Short mmCIF file of C-alpha atoms in Angstrom, two decimals:
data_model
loop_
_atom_site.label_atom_id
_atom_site.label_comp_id
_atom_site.label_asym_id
_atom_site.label_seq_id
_atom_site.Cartn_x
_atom_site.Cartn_y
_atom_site.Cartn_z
CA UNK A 1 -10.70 -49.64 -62.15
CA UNK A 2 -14.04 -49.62 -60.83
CA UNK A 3 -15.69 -53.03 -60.15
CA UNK A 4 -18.13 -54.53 -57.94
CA UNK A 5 -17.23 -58.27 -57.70
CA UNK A 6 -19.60 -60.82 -56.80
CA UNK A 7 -19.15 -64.55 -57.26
CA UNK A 8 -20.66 -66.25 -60.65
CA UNK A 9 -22.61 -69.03 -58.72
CA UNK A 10 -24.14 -69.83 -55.12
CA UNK A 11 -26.60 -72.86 -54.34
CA UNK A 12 -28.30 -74.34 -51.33
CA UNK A 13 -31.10 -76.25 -50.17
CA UNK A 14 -34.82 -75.33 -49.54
CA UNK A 15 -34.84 -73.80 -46.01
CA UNK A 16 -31.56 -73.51 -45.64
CA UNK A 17 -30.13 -70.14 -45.70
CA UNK A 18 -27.07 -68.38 -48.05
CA UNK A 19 -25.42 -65.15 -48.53
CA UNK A 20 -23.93 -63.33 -51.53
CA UNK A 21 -20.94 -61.24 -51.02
CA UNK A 22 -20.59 -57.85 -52.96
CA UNK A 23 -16.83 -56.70 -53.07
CA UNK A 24 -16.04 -53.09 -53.81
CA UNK A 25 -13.75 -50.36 -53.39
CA UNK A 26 -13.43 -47.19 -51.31
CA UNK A 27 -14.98 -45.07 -54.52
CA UNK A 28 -18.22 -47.29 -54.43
CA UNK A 29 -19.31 -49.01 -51.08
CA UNK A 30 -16.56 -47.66 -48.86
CA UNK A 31 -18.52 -44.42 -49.64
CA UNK A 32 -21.84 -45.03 -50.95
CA UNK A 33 -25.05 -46.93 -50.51
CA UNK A 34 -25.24 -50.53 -51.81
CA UNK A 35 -28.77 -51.63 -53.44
CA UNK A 36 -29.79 -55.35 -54.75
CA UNK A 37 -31.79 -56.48 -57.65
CA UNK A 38 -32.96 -60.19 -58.33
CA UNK A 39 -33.64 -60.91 -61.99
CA UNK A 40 -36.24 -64.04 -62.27
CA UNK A 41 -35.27 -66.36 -65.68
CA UNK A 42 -37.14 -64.04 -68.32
CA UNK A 43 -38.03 -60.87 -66.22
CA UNK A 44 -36.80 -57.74 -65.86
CA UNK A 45 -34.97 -57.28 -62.36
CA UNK A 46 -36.57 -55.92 -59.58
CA UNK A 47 -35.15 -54.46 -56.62
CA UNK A 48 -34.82 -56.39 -53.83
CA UNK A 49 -32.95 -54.60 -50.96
CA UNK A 50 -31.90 -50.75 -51.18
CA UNK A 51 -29.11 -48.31 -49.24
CA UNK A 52 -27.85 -51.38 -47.82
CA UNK A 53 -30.73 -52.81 -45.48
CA UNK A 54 -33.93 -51.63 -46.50
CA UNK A 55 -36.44 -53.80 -47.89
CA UNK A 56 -39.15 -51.95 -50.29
CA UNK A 57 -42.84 -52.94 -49.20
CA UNK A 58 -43.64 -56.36 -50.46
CA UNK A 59 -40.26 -57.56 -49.82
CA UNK A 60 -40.38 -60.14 -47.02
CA UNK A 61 -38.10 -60.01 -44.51
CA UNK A 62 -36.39 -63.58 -45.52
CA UNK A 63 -34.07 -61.24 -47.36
CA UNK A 64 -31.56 -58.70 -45.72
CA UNK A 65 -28.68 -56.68 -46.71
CA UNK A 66 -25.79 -55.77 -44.82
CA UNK A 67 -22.43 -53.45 -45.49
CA UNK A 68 -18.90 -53.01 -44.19
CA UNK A 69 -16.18 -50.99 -45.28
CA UNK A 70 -16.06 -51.82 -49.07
CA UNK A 71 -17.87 -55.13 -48.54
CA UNK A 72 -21.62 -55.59 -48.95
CA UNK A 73 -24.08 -58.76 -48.89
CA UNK A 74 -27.38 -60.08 -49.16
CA UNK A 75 -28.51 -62.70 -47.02
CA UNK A 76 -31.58 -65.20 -47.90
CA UNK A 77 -33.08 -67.67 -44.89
CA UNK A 78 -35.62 -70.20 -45.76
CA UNK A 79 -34.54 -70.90 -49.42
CA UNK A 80 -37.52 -71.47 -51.89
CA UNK A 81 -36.97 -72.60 -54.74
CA UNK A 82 -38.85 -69.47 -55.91
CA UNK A 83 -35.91 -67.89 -55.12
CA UNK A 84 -33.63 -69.16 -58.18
CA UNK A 85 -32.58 -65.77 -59.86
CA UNK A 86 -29.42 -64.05 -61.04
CA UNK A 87 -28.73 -61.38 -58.16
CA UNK A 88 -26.91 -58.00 -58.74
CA UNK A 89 -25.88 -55.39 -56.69
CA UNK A 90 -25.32 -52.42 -57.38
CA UNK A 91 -24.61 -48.61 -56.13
CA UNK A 92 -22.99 -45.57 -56.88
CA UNK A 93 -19.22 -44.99 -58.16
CA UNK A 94 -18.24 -41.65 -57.38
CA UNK A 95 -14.81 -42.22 -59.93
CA UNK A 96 -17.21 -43.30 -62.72
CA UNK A 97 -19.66 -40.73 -61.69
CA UNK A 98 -22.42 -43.48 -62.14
CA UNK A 99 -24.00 -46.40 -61.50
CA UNK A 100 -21.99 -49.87 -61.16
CA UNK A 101 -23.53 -52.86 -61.07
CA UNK A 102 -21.31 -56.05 -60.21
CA UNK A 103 -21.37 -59.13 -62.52
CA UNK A 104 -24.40 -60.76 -60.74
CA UNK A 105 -24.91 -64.18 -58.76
CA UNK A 106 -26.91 -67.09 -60.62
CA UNK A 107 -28.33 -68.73 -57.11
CA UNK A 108 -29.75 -72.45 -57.75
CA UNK A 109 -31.55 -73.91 -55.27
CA UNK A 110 -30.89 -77.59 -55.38
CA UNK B 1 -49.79 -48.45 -60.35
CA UNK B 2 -46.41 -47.29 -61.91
CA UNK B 3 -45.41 -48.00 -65.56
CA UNK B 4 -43.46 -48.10 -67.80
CA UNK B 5 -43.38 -49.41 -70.96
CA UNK B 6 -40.21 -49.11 -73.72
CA UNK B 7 -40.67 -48.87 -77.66
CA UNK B 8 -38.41 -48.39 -80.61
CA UNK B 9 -35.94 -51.14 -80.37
CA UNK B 10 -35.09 -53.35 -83.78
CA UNK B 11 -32.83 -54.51 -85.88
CA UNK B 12 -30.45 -51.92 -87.48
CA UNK B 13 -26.55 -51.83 -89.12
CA UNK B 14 -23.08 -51.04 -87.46
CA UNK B 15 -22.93 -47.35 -87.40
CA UNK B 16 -26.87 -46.89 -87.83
CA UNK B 17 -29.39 -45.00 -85.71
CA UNK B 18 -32.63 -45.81 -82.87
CA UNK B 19 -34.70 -43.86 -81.14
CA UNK B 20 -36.20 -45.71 -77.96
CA UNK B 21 -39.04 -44.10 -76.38
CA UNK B 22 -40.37 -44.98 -72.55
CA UNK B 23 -44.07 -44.03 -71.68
CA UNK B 24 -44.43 -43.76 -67.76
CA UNK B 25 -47.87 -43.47 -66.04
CA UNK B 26 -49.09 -43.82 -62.51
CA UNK B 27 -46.69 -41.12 -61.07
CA UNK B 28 -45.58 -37.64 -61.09
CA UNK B 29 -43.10 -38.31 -64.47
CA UNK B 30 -41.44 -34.62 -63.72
CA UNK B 31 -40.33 -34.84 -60.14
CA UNK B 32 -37.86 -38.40 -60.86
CA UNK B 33 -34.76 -39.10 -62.31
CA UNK B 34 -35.58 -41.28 -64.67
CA UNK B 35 -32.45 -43.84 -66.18
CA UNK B 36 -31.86 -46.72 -68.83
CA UNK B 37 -29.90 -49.97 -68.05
CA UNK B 38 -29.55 -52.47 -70.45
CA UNK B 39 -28.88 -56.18 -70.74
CA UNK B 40 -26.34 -57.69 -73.90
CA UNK B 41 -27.81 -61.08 -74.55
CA UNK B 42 -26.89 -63.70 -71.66
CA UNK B 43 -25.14 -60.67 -69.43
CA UNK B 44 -25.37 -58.71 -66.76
CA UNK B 45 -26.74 -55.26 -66.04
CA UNK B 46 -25.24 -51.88 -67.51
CA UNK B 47 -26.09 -48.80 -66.73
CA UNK B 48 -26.56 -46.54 -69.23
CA UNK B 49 -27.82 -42.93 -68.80
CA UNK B 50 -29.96 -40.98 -66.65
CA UNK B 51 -31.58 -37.59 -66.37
CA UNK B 52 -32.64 -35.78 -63.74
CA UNK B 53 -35.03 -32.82 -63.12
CA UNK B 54 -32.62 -30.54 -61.62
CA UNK B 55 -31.75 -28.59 -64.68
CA UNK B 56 -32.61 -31.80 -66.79
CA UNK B 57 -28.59 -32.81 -65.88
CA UNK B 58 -27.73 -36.13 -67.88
CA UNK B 59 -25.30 -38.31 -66.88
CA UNK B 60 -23.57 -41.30 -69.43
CA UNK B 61 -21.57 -44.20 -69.02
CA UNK B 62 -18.40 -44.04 -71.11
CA UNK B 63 -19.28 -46.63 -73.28
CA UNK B 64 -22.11 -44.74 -75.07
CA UNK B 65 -21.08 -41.21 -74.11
CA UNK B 66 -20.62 -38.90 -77.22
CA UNK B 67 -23.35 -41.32 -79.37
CA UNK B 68 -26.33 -41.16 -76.84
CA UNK B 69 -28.34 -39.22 -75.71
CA UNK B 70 -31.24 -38.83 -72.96
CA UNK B 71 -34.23 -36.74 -72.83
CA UNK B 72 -37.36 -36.55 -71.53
CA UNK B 73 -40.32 -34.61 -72.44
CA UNK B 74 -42.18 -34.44 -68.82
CA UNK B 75 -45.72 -33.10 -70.82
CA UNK B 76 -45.93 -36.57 -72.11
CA UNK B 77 -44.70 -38.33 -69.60
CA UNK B 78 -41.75 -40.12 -71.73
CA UNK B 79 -38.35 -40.52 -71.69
CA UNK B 80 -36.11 -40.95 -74.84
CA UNK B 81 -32.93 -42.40 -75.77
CA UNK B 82 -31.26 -41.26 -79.17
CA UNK B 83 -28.59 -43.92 -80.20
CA UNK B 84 -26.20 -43.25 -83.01
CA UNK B 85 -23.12 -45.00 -84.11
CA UNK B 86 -24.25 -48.33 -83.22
CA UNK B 87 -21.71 -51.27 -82.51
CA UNK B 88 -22.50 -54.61 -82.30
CA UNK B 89 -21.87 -54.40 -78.60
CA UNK B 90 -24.82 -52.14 -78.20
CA UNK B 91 -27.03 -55.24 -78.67
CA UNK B 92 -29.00 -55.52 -75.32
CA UNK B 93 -32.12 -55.56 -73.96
CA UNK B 94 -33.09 -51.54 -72.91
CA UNK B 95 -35.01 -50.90 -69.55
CA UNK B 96 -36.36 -47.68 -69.08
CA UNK B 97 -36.24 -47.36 -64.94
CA UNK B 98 -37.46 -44.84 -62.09
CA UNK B 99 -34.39 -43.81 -60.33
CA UNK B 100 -34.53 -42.68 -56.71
CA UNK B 101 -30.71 -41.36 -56.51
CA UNK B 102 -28.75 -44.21 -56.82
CA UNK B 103 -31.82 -47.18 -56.90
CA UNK B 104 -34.29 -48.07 -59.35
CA UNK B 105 -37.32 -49.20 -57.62
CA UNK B 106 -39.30 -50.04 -61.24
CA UNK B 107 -38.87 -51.10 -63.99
CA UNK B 108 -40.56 -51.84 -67.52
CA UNK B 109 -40.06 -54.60 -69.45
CA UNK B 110 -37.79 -53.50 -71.60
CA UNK B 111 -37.10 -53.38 -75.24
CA UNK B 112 -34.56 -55.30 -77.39
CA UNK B 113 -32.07 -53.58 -80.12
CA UNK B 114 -30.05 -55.67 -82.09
CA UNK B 115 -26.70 -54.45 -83.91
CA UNK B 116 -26.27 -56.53 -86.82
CA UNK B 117 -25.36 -56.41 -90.63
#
């Protein structure tokens, strides 16, 4: 079954930085790009990093992606608390012959 | 500026009918895929459907496949989703999105549909 797994919860402090881990399989990452959204409380998402590492203009470069084998994630540095959001990523499943997304990652910034 | 704004969601019964519409300005509407994602209430992202503009191919997650259906009408600029057969689980939040092969780089604001008796 096709599933991009990503853990329900990750916190830190302001300026501190944390990552979110993205866990795939060979039908999604291991062969495709992986893209990140960030959904503010009440918004609809927006995307945040796409084919792995690229930020889109207006992105700052406090947020980066990264991928390996069937693993992807997103890395913030200087935490804001601006930057509490549910995170998904999400890419291409070439056995559902669509788009997953995983489950998302509520960050709190504490 | 890109747009795009979503209309047509409501209430309506198990096993009824909607008709969401997506107006998109500020871009050339005919040369993107355009796709809908929605949201259930307090979940995660789904995708849903998209259509491209090779040969207008669609594309459907299994859980609506056979009772949904894209399609666009690139003279008005607007995309459409025709939902029949509702189930409750249909009840989400419906963003209309520009897709640029396997991203979405916007979004509108989407429009709720709630499956209810």
């Amino acid at each position: 079954q096709s599933v991009l797994a990503q853990p329900p919860s990750a916190s830190g402090t302001p300026g501190q930085r944390v990552t979110m881990s993205c866990s795939g399989s060979s039908s999604n990452i291991g062969s495709n790009t992986i893209n990140w959204y960030r959904q503010l409380p009440g918004t609809a998402p927006k995307l945040l990093i796409y084919s792995n590492n690229q930020r889109p203009s207006g992105v700052p470069d406090r947020f980066s992606g990264s991928a390996s084998g069937t693993s992807a994630s997103l890395a913030i540095s200087g935490l804001q608390s601006a930057d509490e959001a549910d995170y998904y990523c999400a890419g291409w499943d070439d056995s559902l012959n669509g788009v997953l997304f995983g489950g998302g990652t509520k960050l709190t910034v504490l | 500026e890109v747009q795009l704004v979503e209309s047509g969601g409501g209430l309506v019964k198990p096993g009824g009918s909607l008709r969401l519409s997506c107006a998109a300005s500020g871009f050339t509407f005919e040369t993107y895929t355009m796709t809908w994602v929605r949201q259930a209430p307090g979940k995660g992202l789904e995708w849903v459907s998209s259509m491209s503009t090779v040969n207008n191919y669609t594309f459907y997650a299994a859980s609506v496949r056979g009772r949904f259906t894209v399609t666009r009408d690139n003279a008005r600029n607007s995309l459409y989703l025709q939902m029949s057969s509702l189930r409750a689980e249909d009840t989400a939040i419906y963003y209309c999105v520009r897709d640029l092969g396997d991203y979405f780089d916007y979004w509108g604001q989407g429009t709720l549909v709630t499956v209810s008796s």
